[in-house]
XYZ file of C-alpha atoms in Angstrom:
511
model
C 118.290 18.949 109.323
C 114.940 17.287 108.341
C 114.246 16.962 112.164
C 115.043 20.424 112.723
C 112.275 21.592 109.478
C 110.049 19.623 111.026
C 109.933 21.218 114.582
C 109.772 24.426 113.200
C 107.181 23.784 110.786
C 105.163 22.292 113.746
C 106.028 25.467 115.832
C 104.199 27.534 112.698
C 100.463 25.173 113.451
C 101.613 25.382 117.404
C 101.607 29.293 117.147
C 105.294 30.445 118.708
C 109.192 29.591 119.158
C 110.437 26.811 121.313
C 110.936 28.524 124.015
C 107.553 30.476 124.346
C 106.198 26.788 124.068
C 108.280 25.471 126.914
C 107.092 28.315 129.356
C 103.162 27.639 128.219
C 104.266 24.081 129.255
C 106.131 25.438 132.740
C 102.924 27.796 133.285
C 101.114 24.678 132.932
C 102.577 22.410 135.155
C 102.970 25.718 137.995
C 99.045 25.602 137.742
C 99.185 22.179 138.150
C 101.173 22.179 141.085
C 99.189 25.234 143.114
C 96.130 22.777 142.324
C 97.512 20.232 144.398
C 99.305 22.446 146.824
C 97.857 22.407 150.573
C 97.443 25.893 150.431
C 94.752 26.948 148.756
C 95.258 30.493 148.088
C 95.529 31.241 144.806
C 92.620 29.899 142.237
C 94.207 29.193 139.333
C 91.399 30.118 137.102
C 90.528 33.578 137.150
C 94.509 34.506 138.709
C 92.561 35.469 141.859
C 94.132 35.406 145.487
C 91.660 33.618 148.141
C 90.666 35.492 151.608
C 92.499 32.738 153.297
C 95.806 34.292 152.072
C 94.791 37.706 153.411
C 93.875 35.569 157.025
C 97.197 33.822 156.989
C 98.705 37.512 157.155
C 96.268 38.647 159.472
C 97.569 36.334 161.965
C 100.826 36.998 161.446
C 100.059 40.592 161.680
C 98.255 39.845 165.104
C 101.112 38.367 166.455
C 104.260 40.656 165.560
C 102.264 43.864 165.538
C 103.276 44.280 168.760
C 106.870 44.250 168.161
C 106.351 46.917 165.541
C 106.020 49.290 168.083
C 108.664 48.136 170.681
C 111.589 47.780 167.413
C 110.682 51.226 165.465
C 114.177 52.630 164.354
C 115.496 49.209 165.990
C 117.439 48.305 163.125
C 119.825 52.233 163.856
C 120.081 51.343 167.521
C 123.884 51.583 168.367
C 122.224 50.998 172.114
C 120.881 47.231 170.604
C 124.664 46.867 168.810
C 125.811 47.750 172.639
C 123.381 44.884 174.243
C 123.685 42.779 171.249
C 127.687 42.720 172.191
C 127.038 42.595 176.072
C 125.167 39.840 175.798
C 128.381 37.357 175.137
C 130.446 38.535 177.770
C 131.583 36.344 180.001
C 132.953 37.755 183.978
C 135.985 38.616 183.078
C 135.206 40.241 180.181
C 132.998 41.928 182.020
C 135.444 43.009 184.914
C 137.066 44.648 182.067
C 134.185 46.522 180.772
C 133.712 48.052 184.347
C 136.905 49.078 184.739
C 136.704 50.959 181.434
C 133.671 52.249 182.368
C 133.629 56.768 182.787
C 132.890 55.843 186.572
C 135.925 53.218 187.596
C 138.224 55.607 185.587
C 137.161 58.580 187.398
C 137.300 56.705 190.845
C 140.764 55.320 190.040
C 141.790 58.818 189.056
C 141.432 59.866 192.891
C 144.487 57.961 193.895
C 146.337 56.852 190.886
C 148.807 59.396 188.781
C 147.326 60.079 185.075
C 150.721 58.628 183.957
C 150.180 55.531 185.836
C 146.186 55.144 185.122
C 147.055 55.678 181.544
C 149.534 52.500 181.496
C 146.345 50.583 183.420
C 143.949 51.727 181.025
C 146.215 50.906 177.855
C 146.344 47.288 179.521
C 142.699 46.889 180.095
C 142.008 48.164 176.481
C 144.516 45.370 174.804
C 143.255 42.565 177.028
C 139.264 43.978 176.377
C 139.692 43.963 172.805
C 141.892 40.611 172.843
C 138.703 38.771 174.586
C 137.074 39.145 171.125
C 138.422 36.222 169.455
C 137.124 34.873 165.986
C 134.324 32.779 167.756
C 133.044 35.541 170.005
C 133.035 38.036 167.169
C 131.706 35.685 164.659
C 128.607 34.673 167.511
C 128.242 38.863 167.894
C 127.827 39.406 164.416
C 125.933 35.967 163.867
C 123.219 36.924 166.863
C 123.105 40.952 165.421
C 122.486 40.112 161.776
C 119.360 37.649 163.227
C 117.572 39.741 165.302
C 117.410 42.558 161.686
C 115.949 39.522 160.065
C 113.635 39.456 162.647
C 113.368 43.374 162.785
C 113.324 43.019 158.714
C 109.862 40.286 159.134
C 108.240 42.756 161.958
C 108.425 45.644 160.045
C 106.941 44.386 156.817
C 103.762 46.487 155.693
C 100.687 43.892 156.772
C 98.009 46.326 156.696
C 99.182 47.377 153.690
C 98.958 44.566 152.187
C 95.637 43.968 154.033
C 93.735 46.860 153.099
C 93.622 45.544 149.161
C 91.778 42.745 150.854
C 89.462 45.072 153.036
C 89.609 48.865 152.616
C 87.870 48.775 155.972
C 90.531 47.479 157.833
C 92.205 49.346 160.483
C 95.878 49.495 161.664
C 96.846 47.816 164.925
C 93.295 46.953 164.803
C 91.653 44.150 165.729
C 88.900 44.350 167.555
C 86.813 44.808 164.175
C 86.329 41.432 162.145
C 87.888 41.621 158.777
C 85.772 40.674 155.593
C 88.309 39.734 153.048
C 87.663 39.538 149.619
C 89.104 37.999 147.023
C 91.442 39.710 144.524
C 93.326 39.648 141.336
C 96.809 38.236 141.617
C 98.545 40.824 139.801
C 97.613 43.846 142.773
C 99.801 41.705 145.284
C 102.807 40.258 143.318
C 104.842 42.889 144.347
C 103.997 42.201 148.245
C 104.725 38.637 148.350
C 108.005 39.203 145.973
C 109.058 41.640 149.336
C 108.103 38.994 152.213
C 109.788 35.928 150.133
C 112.984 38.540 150.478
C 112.525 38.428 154.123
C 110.745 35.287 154.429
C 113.984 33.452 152.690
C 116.751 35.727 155.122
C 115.585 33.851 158.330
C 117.356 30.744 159.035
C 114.582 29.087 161.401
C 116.952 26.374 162.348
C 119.253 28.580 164.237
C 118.511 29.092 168.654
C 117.012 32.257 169.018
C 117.387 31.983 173.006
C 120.293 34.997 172.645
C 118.467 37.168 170.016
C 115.506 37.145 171.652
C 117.021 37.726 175.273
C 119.261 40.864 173.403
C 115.833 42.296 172.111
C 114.149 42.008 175.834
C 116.822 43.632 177.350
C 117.047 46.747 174.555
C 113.048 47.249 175.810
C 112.724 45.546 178.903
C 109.627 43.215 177.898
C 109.407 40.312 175.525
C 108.830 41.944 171.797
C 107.068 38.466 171.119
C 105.988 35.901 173.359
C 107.921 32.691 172.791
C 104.905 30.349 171.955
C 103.531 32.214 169.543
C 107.055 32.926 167.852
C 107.493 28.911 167.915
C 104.200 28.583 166.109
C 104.884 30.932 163.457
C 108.256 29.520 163.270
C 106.450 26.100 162.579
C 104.387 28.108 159.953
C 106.599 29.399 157.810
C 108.887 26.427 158.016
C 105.484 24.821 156.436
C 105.210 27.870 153.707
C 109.171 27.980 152.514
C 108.554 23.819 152.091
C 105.430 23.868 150.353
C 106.918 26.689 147.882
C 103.254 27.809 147.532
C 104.045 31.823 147.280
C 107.153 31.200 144.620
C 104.638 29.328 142.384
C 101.885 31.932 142.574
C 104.329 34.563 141.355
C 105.653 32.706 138.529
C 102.034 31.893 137.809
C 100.897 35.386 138.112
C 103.646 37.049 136.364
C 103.808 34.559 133.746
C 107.521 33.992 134.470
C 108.311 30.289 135.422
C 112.146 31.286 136.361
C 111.428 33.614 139.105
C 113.405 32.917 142.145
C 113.433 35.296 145.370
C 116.164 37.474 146.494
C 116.792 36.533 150.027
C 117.744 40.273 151.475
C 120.109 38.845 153.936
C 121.461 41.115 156.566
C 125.648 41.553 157.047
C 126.554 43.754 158.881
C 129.781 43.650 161.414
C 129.294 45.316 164.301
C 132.288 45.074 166.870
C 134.879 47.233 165.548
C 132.868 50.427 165.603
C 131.977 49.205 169.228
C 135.453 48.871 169.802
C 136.791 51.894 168.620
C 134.341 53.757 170.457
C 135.432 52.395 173.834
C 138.800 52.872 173.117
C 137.856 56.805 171.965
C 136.113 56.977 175.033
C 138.792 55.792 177.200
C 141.359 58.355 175.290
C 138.416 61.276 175.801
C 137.914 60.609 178.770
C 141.981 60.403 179.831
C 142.572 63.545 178.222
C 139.558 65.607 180.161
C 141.069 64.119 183.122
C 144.371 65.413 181.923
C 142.964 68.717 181.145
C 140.957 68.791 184.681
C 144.082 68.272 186.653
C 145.810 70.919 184.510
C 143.342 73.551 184.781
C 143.380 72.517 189.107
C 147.096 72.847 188.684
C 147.308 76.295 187.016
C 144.372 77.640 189.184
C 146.228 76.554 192.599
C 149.693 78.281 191.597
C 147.675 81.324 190.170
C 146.412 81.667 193.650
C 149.530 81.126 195.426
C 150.834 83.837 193.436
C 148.586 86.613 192.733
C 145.643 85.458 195.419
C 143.325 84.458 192.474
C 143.264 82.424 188.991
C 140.915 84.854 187.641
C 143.527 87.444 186.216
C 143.367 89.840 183.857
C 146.168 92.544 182.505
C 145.819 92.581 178.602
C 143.554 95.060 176.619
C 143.239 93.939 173.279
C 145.293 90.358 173.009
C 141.857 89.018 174.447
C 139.059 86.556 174.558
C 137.260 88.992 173.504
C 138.728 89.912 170.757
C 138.508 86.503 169.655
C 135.039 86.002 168.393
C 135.667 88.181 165.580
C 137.957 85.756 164.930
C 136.055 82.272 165.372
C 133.223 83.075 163.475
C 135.473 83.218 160.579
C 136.674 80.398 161.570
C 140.410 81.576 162.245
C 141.300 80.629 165.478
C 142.422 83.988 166.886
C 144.689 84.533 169.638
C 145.980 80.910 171.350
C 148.401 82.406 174.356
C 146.127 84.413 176.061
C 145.709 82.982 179.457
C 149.500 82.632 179.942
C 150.541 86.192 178.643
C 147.409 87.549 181.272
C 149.923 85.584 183.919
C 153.343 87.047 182.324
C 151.533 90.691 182.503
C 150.760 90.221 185.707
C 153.481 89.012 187.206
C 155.774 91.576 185.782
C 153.271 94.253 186.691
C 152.565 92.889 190.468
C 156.137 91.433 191.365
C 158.740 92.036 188.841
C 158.906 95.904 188.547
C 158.222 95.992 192.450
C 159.770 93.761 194.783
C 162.047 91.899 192.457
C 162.890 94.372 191.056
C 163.714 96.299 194.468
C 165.764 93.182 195.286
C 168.174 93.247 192.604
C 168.656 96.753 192.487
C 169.814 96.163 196.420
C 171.891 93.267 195.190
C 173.375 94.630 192.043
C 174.044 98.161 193.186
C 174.774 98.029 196.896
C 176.211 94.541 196.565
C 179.630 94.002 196.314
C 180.592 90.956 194.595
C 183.778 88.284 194.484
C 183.299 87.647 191.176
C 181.471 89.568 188.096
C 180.547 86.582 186.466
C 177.581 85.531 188.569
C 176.074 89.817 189.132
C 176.573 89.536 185.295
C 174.330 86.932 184.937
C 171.647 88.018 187.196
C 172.388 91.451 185.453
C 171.314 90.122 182.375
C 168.575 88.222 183.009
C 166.879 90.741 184.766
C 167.342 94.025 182.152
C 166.506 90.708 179.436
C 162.455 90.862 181.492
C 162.678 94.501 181.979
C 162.886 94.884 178.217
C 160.191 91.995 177.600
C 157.954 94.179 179.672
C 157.840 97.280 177.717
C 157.624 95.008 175.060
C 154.681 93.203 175.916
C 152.842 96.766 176.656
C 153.616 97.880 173.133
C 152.776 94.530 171.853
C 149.525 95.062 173.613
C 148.538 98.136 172.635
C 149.365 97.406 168.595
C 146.761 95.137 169.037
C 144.141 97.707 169.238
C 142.059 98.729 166.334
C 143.955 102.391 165.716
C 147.136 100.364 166.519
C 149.109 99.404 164.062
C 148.912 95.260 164.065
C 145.461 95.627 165.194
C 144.419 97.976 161.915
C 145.850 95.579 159.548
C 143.464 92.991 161.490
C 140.598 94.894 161.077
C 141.063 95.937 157.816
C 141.777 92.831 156.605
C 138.756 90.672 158.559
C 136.580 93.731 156.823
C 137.441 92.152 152.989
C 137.735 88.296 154.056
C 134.524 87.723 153.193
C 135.095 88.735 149.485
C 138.560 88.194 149.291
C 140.504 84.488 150.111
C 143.604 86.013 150.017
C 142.713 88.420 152.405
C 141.338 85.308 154.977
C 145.353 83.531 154.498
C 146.726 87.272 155.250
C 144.929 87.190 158.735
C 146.092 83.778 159.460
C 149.370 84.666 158.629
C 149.126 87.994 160.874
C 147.642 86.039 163.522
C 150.624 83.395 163.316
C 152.940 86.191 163.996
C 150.963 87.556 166.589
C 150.436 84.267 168.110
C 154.545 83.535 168.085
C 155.600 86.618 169.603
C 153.514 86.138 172.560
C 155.032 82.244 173.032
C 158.325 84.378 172.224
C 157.597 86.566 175.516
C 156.783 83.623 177.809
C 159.341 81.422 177.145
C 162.266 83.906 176.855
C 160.719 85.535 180.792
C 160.876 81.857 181.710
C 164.466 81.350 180.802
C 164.957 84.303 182.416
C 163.370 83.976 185.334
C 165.093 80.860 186.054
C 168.283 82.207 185.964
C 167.421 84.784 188.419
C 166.043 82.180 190.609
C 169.045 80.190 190.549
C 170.960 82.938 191.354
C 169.169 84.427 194.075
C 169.078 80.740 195.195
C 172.966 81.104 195.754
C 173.102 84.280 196.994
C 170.495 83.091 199.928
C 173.499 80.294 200.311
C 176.239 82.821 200.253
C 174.577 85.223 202.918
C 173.708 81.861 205.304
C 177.238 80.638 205.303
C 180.156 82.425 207.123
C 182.666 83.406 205.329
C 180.530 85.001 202.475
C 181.982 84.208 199.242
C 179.893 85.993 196.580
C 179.304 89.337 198.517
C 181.543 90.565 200.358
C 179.365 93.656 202.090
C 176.397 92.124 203.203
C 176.247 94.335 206.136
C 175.531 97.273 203.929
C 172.844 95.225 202.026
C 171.632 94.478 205.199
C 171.157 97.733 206.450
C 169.782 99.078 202.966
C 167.111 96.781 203.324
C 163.414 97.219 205.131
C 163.368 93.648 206.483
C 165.458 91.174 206.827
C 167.555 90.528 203.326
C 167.264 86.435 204.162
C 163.218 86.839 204.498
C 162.943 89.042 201.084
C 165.470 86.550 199.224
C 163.030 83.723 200.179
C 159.879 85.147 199.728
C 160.808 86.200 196.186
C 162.556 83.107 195.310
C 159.241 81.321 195.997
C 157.396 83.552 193.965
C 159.813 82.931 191.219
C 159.709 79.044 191.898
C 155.800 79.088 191.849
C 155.405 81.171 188.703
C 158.032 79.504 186.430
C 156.396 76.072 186.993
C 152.901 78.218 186.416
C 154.394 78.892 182.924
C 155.449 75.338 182.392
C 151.860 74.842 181.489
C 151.981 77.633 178.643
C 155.242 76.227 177.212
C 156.856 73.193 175.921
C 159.211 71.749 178.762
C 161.675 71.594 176.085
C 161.812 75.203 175.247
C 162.789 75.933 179.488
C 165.630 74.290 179.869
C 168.112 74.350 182.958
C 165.257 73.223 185.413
């Protein structure tokens, strides 16, 4: 107790509490210490900062302004993540990076099925991505996280900090001789608290062979010759050692625990990499997909009607369908493949196939009533869809009575939500009734086919067993009943598999 009343009575002559005592004492010896230091760039008395500071910068400046230019934006290149990546690849790795590349998938898509590419592609993928084991990816993100260090130290403000040494300093200048002046501490705390964050992210004892070649190739030069990165290197191994900046800030802001806050770079890099390859493959498989689709469709279209570029419908349109898509409401989905329905049933169906079964159905006289039935069916089942799909057509139209409700209701979707889930549930309906007429003519269709299929059997074989008057038939028809079977069962044959692209296979069946 009597020791304690002592030291406080001595802290009442000494003028302040222990602790302001012990930093006066720390403040002390931190004055000491920049005395002795090497570098002489702080004087002590007077808290000034000495031109040859300012000069060390300069140089530095000299040296990496350069690079300033070349690694703008450097540090938000996903091209530099790309070369940072490429640059530990080994051959086979990159063999596999070729053949994932838009150009080998395209060339292998000239002789390879999509089915079959898409089984090579999944394997390149999983052995591409496998190739990244814990030591590749740790040397990716290792290399990547240097060179922003680097970026980080190249992009500090120099002639900022400059300028308070010589307002007549110019930037990327340096053809004019500075004349540095000395100046009070407390203007440039703040800049050397920013490079010690830097200055202490840079591990110096790491090879900087692969960062270095990674930053040539993103600009195709060297962003700092190699010598003169080697002696600052050797310069600010010097500085960190001699712990000459810490001690002028703690002397200058009268705060003997400062310590810098490395700002140390982390970021991982390879898995967005990764994903976008693999999103890039999967694009790129599905436009090829979509390519051979479209050839598809556009070769049967023309094998059927002499063109792909058909159009029947009035109102259940493209059209009609940016009305829609500004709103953001999709608008009619089916319209390509009810064009081909209309079409067809316009073009074939009420004409020659329609001509055909007539022949068959009335003139024909059959074994059995179970196979006319059929083909009986089937074909008043697409006569029906086809006055349907005109009157479907036409309701569509803004005095019609589906396409009034439409209009109507787009008028008041701005002010009304309600009225915006009312058109997507009119368009829904809309949208199902045309899949409704497609699939139910393709079912249909195929039936017919099959059937005419046997007939053409029935009339090549002798005895007929299905109709028993072909001669009649025969002479009913214009040409030759065996030539008109054919020629419509190929139509048939080329359109249903023309709406296999408009329909789920599952909702055909009996193919």
């Amino acid at each position: 107790m009597a020791i304690e009343f002592l030291e406080k009575l001595l802290s009442l002559f000494t003028g302040g509490t222990d602790s302001e005592s012990e930093k006066r004492r720390q403040l002390k010896q931190i004055a000491r210490d920049i005395t002795k230091n090497k570098y002489k760039f702080y004087k002590v008395r007077g808290e000034e900062v000495q031109p040859i500071f300012a000069k060390l910068f300069y140089d530095i400046y000299k040296i990496l302004s350069p690079a300033q230019v070349f690694l703008q934006n450097a540090d938000k290149s996903n091209q530099l993540k790309q070369i940072v990546i490429e640059t530990f690849l080994d051959k086979p790795m990159l063999d596999l990076q070729e053949r994932l590349s838009e150009e080998s998938i395209k060339e292998r898509a000239k002789s390879t099925t999509i089915k079959d590419l898409a089984q090579q592609l999944n394997s390149d993928l999983t052995n591409f991505i496998a190739g990244f084991d814990g030591e590749r990816s740790n040397a990716i993100d290792r290399c990547y996280n240097q060179i922003l260090t680097f970026v980080q130290l190249v992009n500090f403000d120099y002639f900022f900090l400059l300028k308070k040494f010589d307002a007549n300093i110019s930037e990327r200048n340096f053809t004019y001789k500075p004349q540095f002046e000395p100046i009070r501490g407390e203007y440039i705390s703040d800049d050397i608290k920013d490079f010690l964050e830097i200055l202490y992210a840079i591990d110096f004892e790491q090879d900087w062979k692969q960062a270095f070649a990674a930053l040539k190739n993103y600009k195709g030069v060297e962003v700092v010759a190699v010598d003169q990165w080697n002696k600052l290197v050797n310069v600010f191994r010097d500085l960190k050692r001699s712990g000459i900046f810490e001690l002028m800030v703690r002397h200058i802001d009268k705060n003997p625990a400062w310590l810098p806050k490395p700002n140390i770079p982390n970021e991982y890099i390879l898995d967005a990499y990764l994903q976008k390859t693999r999103t890039q493959v999967e694009v790129l498989l599905q436009q090829l997909v979509q390519e051979r689709r479209n050839a598809k469709i556009d070769e049967l279209a023309k094998l059927i009607f002499g063109t792909s570029a058909v159009s029947r419908l009035k109102n259940y349109t493209e059209k009609a369908n940016v009305t829609f898509q500004k709103k953001m409401l999709g608008g009619f989905i089916h319209i390509q493949g009810l064009n081909y329905l209309k079409a067809f049933l316009l073009d074939f169906f009420k004409k020659d196939i329609r001509e055909l079964c007539d022949l068959l159905l009335v003139r024909g006289q059959w074994s059995t009533n179970i196979l006319s039935q059929q083909l009986s069916e089937s074909y008043h089942e697409i006569m029906a869809i086809s006055e349907k799909l005109i009157t479907f057509d036409d309701s569509l139209a803004d005095d019609g009575d589906m396409g009034g409700r439409l209009r109507i209701a787009m008028a008041k979707a701005d002010r009304d939500k309600e009225q915006v889930k009312y058109v997507r549930t009119l368009l829904k309906g809309i949208n199902d009734e045309a899949l409704k007429f497609i699939t139910l003519s393709a079912q249909n269709l195929i039936i017919i086919g099959k059937n005419l299929k046997q007939v053409l059997e029935d009339y090549q074989r002798n005895p007929h067993e299905l109709i028993i008057n072909w001669k009649d038939i025969e002479n009913s028809s214009e040409k030759p009943i065996d030539q008109r079977i054919t020629e419509i069962y190929k139509v048939i044959y080329y359109f249903v598999q023309l709406m296999q692209f408009f329909v789920k296979q599952e909702q055909i069946p009996g193919q």
